[in-house]
CSV table of C-alpha atoms in Angstrom, one decimal:
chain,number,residue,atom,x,y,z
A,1,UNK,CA,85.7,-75.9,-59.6
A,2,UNK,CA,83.7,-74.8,-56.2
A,3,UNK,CA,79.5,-75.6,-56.3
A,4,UNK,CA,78.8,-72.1,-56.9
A,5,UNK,CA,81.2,-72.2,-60.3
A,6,UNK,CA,79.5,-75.3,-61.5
A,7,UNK,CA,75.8,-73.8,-60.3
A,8,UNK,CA,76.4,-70.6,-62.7
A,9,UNK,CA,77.3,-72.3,-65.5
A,10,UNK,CA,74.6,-74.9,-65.1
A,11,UNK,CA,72.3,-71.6,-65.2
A,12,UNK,CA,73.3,-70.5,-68.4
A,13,UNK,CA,73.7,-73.5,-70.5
A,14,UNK,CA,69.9,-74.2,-69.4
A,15,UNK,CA,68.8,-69.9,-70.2
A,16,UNK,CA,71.0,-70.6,-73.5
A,17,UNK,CA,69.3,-73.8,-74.4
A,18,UNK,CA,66.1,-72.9,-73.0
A,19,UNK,CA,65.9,-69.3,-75.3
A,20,UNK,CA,67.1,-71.4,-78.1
A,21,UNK,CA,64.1,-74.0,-77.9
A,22,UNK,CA,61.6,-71.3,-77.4
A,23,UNK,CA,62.8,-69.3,-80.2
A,24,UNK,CA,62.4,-72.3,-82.2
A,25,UNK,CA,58.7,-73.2,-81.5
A,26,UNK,CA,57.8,-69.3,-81.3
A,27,UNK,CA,59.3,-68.5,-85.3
A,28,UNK,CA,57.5,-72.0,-86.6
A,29,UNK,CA,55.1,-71.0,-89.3
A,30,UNK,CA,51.7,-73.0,-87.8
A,31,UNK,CA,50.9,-74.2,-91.1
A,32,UNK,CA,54.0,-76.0,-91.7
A,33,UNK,CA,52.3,-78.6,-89.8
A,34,UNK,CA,50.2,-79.4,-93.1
A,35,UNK,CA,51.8,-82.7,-94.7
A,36,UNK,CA,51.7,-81.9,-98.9
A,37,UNK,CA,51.0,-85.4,-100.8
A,38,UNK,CA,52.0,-82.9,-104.0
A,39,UNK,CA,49.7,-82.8,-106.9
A,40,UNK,CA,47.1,-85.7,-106.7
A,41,UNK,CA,44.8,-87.2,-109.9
A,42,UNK,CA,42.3,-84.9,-110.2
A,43,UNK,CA,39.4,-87.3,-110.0
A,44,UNK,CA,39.3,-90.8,-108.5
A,45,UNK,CA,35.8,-92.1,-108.4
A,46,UNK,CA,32.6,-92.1,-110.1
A,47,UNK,CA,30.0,-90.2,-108.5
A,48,UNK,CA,26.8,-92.1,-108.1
A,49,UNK,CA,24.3,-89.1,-107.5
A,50,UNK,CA,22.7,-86.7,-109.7
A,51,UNK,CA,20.6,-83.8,-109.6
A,52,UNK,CA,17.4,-84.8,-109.4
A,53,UNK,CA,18.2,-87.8,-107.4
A,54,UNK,CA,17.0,-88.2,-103.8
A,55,UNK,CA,20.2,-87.7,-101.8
A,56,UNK,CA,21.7,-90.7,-99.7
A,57,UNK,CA,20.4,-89.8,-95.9
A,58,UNK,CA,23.1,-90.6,-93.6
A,59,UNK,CA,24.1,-90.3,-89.9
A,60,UNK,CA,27.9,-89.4,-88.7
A,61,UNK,CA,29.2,-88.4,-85.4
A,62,UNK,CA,30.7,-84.8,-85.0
A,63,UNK,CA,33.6,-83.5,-83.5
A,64,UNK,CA,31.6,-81.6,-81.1
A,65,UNK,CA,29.7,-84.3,-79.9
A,66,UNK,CA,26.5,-86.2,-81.2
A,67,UNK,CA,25.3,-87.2,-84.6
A,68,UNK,CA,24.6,-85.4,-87.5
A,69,UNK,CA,22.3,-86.8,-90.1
A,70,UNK,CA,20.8,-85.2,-93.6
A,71,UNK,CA,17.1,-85.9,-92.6
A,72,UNK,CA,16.9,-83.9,-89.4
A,73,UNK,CA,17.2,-81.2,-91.9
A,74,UNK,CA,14.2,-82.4,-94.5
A,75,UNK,CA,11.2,-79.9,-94.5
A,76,UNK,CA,13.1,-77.5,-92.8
A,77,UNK,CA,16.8,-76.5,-94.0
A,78,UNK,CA,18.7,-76.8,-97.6
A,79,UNK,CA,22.2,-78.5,-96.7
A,80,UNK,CA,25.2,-78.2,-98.4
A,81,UNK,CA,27.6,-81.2,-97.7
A,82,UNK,CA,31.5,-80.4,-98.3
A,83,UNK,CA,33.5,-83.5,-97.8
A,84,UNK,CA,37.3,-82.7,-98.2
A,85,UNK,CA,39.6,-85.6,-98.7
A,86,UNK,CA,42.0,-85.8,-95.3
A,87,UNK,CA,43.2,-83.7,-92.6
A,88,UNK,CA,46.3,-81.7,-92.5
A,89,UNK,CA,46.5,-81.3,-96.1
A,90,UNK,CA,47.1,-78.5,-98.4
A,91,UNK,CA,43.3,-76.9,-99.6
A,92,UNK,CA,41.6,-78.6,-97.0
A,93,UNK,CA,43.1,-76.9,-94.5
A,94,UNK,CA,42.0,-73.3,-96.0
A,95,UNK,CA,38.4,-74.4,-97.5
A,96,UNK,CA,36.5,-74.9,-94.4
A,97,UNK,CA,38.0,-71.7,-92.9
A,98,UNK,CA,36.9,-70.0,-95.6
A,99,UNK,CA,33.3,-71.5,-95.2
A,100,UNK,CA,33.3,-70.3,-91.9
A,101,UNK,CA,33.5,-66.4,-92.4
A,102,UNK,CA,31.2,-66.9,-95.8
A,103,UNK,CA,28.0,-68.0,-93.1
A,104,UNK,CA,26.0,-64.8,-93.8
A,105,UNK,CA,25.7,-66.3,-97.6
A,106,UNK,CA,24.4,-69.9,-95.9
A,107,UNK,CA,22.0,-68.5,-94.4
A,108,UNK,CA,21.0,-65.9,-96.6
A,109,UNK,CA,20.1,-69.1,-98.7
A,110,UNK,CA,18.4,-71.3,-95.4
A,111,UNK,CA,20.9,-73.5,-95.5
A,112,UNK,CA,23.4,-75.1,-93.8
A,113,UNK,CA,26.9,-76.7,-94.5
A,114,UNK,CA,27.9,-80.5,-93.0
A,115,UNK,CA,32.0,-80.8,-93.6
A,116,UNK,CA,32.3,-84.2,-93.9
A,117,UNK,CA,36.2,-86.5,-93.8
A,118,UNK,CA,37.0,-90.1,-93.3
A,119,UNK,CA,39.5,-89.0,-90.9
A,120,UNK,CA,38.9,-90.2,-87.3
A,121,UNK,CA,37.2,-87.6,-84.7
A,122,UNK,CA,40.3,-87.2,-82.8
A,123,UNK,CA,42.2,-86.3,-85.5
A,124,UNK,CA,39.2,-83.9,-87.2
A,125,UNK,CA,39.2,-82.5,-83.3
A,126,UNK,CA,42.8,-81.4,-83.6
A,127,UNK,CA,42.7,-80.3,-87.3
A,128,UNK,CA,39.5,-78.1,-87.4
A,129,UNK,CA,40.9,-76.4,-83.3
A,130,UNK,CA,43.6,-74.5,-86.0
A,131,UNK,CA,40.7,-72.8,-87.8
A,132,UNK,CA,39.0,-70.7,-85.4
A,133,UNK,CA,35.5,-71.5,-84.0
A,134,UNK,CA,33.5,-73.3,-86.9
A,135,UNK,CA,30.0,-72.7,-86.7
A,136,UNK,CA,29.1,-75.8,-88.9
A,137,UNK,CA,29.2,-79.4,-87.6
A,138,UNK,CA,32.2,-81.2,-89.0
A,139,UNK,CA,31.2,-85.5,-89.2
A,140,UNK,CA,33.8,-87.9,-89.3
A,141,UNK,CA,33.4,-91.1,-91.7
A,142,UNK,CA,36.0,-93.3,-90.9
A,143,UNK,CA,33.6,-96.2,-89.9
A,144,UNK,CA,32.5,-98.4,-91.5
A,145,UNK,CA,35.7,-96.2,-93.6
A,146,UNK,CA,34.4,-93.6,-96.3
A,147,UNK,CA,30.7,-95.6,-96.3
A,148,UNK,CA,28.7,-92.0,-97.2
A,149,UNK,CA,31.6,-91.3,-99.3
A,150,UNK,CA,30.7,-93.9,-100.9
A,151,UNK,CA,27.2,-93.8,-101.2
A,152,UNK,CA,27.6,-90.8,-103.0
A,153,UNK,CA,30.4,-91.9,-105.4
A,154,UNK,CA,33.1,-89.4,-103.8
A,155,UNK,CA,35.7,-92.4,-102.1
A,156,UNK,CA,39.0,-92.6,-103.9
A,157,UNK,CA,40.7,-95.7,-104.6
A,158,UNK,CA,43.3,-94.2,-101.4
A,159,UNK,CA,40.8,-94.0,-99.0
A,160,UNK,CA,40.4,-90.6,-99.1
A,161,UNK,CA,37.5,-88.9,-100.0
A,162,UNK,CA,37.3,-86.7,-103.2
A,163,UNK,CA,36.8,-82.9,-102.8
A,164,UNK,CA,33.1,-82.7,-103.0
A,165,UNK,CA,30.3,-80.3,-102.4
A,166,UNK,CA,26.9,-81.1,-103.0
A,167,UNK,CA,23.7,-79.2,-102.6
A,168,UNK,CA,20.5,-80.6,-101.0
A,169,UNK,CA,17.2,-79.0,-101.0
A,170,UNK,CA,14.8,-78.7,-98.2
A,171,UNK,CA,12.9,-81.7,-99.8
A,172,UNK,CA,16.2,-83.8,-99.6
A,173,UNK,CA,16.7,-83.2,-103.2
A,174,UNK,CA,20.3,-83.0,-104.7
A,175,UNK,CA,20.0,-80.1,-107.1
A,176,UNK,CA,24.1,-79.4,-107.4
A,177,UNK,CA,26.8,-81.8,-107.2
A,178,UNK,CA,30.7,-80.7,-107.8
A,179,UNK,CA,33.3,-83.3,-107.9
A,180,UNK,CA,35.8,-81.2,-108.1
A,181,UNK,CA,39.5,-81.4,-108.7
A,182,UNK,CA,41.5,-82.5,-105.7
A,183,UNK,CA,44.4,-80.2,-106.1
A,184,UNK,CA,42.3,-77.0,-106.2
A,185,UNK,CA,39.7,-74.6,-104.4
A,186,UNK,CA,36.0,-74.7,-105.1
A,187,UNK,CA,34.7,-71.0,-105.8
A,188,UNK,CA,33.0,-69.8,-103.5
A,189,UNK,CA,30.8,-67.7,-105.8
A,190,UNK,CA,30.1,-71.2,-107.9
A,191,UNK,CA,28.4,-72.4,-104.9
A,192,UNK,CA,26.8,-69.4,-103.3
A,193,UNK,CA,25.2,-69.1,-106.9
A,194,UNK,CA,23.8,-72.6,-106.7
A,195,UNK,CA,22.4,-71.7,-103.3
A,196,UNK,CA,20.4,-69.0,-104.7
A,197,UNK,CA,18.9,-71.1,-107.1
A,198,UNK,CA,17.2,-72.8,-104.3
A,199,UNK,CA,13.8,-72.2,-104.0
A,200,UNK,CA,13.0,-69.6,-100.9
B,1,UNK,CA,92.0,-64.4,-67.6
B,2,UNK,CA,90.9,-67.9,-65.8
B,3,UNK,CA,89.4,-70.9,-67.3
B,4,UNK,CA,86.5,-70.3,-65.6
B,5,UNK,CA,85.6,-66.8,-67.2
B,6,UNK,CA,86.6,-67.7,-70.4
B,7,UNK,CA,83.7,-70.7,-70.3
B,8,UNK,CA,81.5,-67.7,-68.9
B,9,UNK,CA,82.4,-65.1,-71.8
B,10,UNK,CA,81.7,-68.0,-74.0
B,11,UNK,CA,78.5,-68.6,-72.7
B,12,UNK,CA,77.3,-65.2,-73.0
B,13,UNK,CA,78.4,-64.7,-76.3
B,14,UNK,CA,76.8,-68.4,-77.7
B,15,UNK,CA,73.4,-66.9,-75.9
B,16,UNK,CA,73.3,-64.2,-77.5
B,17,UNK,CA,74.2,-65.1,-80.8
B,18,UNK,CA,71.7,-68.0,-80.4
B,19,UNK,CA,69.2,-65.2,-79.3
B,20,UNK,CA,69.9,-62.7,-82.1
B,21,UNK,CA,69.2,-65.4,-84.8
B,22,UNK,CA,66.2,-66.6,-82.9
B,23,UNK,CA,64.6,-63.0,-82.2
B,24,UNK,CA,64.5,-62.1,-86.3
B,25,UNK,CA,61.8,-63.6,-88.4
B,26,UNK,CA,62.4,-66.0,-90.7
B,27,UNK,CA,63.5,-64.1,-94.3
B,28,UNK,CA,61.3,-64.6,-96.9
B,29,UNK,CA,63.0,-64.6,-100.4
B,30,UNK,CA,61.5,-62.2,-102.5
B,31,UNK,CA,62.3,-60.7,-106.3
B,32,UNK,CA,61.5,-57.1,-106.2
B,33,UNK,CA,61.7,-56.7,-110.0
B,34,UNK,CA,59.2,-59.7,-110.6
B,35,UNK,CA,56.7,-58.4,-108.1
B,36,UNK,CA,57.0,-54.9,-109.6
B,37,UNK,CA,56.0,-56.0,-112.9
B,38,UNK,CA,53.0,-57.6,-111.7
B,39,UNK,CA,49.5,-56.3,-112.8
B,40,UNK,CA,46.3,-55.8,-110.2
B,41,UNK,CA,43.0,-54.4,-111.6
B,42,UNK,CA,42.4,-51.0,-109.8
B,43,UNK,CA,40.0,-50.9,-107.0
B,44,UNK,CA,37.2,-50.3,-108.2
B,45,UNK,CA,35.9,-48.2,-105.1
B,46,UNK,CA,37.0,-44.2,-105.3
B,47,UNK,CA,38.5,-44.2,-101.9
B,48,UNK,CA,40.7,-47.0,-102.0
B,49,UNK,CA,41.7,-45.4,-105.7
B,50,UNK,CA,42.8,-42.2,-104.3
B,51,UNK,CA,44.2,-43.6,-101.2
B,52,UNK,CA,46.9,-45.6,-103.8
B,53,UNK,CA,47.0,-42.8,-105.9
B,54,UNK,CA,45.5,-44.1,-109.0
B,55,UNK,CA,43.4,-42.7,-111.2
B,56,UNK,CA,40.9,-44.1,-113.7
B,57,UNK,CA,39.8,-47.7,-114.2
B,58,UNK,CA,42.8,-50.9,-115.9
B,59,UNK,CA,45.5,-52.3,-113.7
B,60,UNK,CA,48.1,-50.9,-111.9
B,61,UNK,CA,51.8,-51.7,-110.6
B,62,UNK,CA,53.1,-51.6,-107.0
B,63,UNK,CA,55.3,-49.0,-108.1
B,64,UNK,CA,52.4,-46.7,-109.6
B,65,UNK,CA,51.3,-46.5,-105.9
B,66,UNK,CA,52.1,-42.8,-104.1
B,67,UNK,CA,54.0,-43.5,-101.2
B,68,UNK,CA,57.4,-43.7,-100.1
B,69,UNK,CA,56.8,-47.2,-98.4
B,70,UNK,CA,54.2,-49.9,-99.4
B,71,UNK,CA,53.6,-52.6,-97.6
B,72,UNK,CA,52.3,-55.3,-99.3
B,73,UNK,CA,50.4,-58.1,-97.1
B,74,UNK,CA,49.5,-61.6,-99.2
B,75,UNK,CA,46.5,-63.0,-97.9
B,76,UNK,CA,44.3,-65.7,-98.0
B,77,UNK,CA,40.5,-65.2,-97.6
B,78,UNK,CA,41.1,-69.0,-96.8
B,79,UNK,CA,43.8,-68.7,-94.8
B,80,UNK,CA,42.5,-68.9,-90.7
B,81,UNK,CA,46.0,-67.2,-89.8
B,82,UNK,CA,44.8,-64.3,-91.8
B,83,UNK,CA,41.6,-64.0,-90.6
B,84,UNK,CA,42.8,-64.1,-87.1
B,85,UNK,CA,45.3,-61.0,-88.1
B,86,UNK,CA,43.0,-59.3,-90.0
B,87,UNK,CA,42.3,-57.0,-86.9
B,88,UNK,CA,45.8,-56.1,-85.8
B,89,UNK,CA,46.6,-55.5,-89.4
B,90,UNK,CA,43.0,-52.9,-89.7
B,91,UNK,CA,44.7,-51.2,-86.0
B,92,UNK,CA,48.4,-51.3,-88.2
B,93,UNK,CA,46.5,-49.4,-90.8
B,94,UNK,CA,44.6,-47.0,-88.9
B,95,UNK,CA,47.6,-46.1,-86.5
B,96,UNK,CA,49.5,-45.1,-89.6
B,97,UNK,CA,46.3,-43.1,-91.0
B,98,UNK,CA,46.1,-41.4,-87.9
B,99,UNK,CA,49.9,-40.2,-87.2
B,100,UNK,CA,50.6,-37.2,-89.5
B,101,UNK,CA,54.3,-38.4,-89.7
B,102,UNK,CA,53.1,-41.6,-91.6
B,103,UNK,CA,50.4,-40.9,-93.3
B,104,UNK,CA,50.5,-40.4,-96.7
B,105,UNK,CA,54.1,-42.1,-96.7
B,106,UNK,CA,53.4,-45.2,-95.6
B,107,UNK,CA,50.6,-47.4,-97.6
B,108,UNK,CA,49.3,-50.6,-97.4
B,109,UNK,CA,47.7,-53.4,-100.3
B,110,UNK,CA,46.4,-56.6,-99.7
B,111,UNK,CA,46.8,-59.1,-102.2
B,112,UNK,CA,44.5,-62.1,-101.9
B,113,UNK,CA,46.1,-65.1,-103.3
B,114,UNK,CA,44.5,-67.8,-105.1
B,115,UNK,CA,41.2,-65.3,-104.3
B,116,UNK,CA,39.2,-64.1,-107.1
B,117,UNK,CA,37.2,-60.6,-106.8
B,118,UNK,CA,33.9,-62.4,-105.0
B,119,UNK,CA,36.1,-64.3,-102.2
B,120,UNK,CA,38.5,-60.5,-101.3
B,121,UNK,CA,35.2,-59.0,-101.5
B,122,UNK,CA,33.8,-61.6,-98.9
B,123,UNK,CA,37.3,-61.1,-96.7
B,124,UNK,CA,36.6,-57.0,-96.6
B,125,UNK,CA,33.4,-57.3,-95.5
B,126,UNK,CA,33.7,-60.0,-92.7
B,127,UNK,CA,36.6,-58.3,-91.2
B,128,UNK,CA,36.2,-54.3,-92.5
B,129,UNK,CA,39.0,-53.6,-94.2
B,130,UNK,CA,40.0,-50.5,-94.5
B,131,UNK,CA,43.0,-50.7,-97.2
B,132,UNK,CA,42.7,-51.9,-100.7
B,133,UNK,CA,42.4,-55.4,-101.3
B,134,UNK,CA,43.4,-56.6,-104.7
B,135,UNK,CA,42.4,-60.4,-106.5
B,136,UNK,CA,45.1,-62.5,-107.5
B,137,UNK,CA,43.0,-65.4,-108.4
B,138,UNK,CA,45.7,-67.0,-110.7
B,139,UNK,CA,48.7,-67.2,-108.0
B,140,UNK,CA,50.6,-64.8,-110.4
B,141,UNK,CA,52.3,-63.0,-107.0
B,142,UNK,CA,54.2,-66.3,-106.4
B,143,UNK,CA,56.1,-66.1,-109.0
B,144,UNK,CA,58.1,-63.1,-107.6
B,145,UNK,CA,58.8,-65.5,-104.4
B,146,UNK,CA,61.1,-68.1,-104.4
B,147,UNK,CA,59.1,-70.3,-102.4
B,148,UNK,CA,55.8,-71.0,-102.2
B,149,UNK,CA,54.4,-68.0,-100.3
B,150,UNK,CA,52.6,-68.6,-96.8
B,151,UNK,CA,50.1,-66.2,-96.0
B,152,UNK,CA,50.3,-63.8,-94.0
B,153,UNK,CA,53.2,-62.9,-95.9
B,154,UNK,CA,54.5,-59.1,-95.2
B,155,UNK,CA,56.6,-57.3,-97.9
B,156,UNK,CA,57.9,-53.9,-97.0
B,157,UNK,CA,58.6,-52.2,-99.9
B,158,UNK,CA,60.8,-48.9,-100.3
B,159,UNK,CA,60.5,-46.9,-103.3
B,160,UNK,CA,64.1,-45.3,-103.8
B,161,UNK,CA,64.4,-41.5,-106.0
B,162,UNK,CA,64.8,-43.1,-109.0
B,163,UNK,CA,60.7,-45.1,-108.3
B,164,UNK,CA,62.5,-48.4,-107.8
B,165,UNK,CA,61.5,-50.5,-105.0
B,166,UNK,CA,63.4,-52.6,-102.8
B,167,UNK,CA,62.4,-55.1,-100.2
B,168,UNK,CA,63.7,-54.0,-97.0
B,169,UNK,CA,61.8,-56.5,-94.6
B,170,UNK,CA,59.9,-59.6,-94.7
B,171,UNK,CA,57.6,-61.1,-92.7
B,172,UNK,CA,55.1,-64.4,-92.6
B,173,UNK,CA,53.2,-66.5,-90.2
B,174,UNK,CA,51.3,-65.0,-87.4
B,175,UNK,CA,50.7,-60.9,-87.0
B,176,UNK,CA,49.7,-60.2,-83.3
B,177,UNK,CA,49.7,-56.5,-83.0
B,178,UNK,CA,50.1,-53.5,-85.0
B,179,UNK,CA,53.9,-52.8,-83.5
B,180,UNK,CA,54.7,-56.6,-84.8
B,181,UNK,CA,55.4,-54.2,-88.2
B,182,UNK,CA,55.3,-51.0,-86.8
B,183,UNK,CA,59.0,-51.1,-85.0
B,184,UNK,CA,60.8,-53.1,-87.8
B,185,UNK,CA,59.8,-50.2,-90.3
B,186,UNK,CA,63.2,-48.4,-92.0
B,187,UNK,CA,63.7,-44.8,-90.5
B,188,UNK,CA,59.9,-44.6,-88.9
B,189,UNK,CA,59.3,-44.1,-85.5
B,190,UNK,CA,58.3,-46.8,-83.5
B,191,UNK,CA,55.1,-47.5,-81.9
B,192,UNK,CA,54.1,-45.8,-78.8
């Protein structure tokens, strides 16, 4: 077989097998990326804050940067803190999106939302870069692992973190706390009701 | 015929077999009949009412809605692939309101999975929807899919003479432009 022979068919093995691969990562559904434990205990912790209570201050670093902590909001903003139990997990990966079109209802209510996860930053970075530009800060407590998670009773026996909202008022008061179950999504109209309980 | 050609016919052909499977989007296995007999509460604004067809207040089946096609999209007001489609999916729905030869044949529902009334109501707003968007708060729609449905998940439906519907095209995953739908409807023209 002459050079030119062997160059043609060298050229379309490589436009067959190249077409092939890009067909491949073109038709894959993003979200098949999300790694499904399957249906979880519901609850596995005991939650060591009430309404009433003084909530746990805490500082975390964010994915974009920086720390966030509870008390640069004191005096000033009501904070709702939604810690979801890992990355790249079924519910998680659709509960923060959904905060992030809901903001008009966050502020409506002076508040503002801290997503919290014991995963590491680099992994939060490329989790939360497949929902779309979040306008809240998302804080990573992997170290020391799941210690706010545990200061508020939400750290499973795993290591993940239960799926948890709790509402702070501007005073640094917890006034709602919703340990909820694992396996499903919060409401938003639960919570949006609890944040118009807040005094204005 | 030599050697050589016959490795180059077979080539061709192994391309564009390989290409043919690769260009169509993955099937999504769906059971008409289950999905007709499903219930959604009927919108409870006048427009999107008349725009289905429908008239006073209850529930309402796919098939009830007057239109020769329906296209049915399953959503998420969770879901961030929805929410980035939700404006090629608004310019789907206005290019067929604004053609004379599809409109009023072809119409669109959205059905928000896993959503109750407060969270589609939420999903309308933030992106202006134009189309009816219907709760389905209790997952009841994936029970007429045979796997568990990812959202964006596009269901063409066609009603036949005798009202019964039949799938003819499926579609999940991402939703770029309005002619991602547009060209693979039955017997329509396609975009310009």
């Amino acid at each position: 077989m002459d050079s030119r022979k062997l160059y043609l068919i060298t050229f379309l093995v490589a436009v067959v097998s190249c077409s092939a691969a890009m067909a491949e990562i073109k038709l894959e559904p993003r979200d098949t990326r999300i790694y499904n434990p399957g249906e979880l205990k519901p609850v596995d912790s005991a939650v060591k804050v009430k309404a009433g209570d003084i909530a746990p201050d805490f500082s975390l670093p964010t994915v974009a940067g920086g720390k966030v902590s509870l008390g640069q909001f004191k005096g000033k903003k009501n904070v709702v803190l939604s810690f979801v139990p890992a990355a790249w997990t079924p519910v998680c990966s659709q509960q923060w999106p959904g905060y992030n079109i809901a903001k008009d209802y966050f502020e409506k209510n002076h508040a503002v939302l801290i997503g919290i996860s014991v995963d590491n930053i680099p992994s939060l970075f490329a989790w939360t870069s497949t929902m779309g530009k979040l306008w809240f800060p998302v804080a990573s407590d992997f170290w020391p692992h799941g210690a706010v998670a545990e200061k508020y009773g939400v750290l499973r026996s795993d290591g993940a973190t239960e799926r948890a909202l709790f509402v702070i008022d501007k005073q640094g008061v917890l006034r709602y706390a919703d340990v909820h179950d694992i396996n499903k999504m919060p409401r938003l109209e639960e919570l949006v009701k609890e944040l118009e309980k807040l005094p204005k | 015929m030599s050697k050589f050609y016959t490795l180059i016919v077979m080539i061709a052909l192994l391309h564009s077999s390989t290409s043919g499977v690769a260009l169509s989007a993955p099937p999504v296995d769906v059971d008409v009949q289950v999905l007709a007999e499903l219930q959604f509460p009927v919108p409870s604004g006048a427009a999107e009412s008349k725009y289905l067809g429908l008239s006073g207040t209850g529930s309402f089946k796919l098939g009830q809605i007057a239109a020769e096609t329906v296209i049915v999209e399953v959503f998420s007001m969770y879901c961030p692939i929805c929410q980035a489609a939700a404006p090629a999916v608004n310019e789907f729905y206005d290019f067929i309101e604004k053609n004379p030869a599809l409109k009023g044949k072809i119409k669109l529902v959205g059905i928000g999975i896993g959503n109750t009334p407060f969270e589609v109501d939420v999903y309308r707003k933030k992106y202006n929807v134009r189309f009816p968007l219907v709760p389905d708060d209790d997952f009841r729609v994936e029970k007429g899919f045979a796997e568990q449905v990812r959202t964006p998940t596009f269901v063409v439906l066609k009603k036949g003479k005798d009202g019964k519907l039949e799938a003819v095209y499926t579609q999940k995953g991402e939703f770029k432009s309005r002619d991602d739908l547009l060209k693979k409807l039955p017997g329509q023209p396609a975009a310009k």
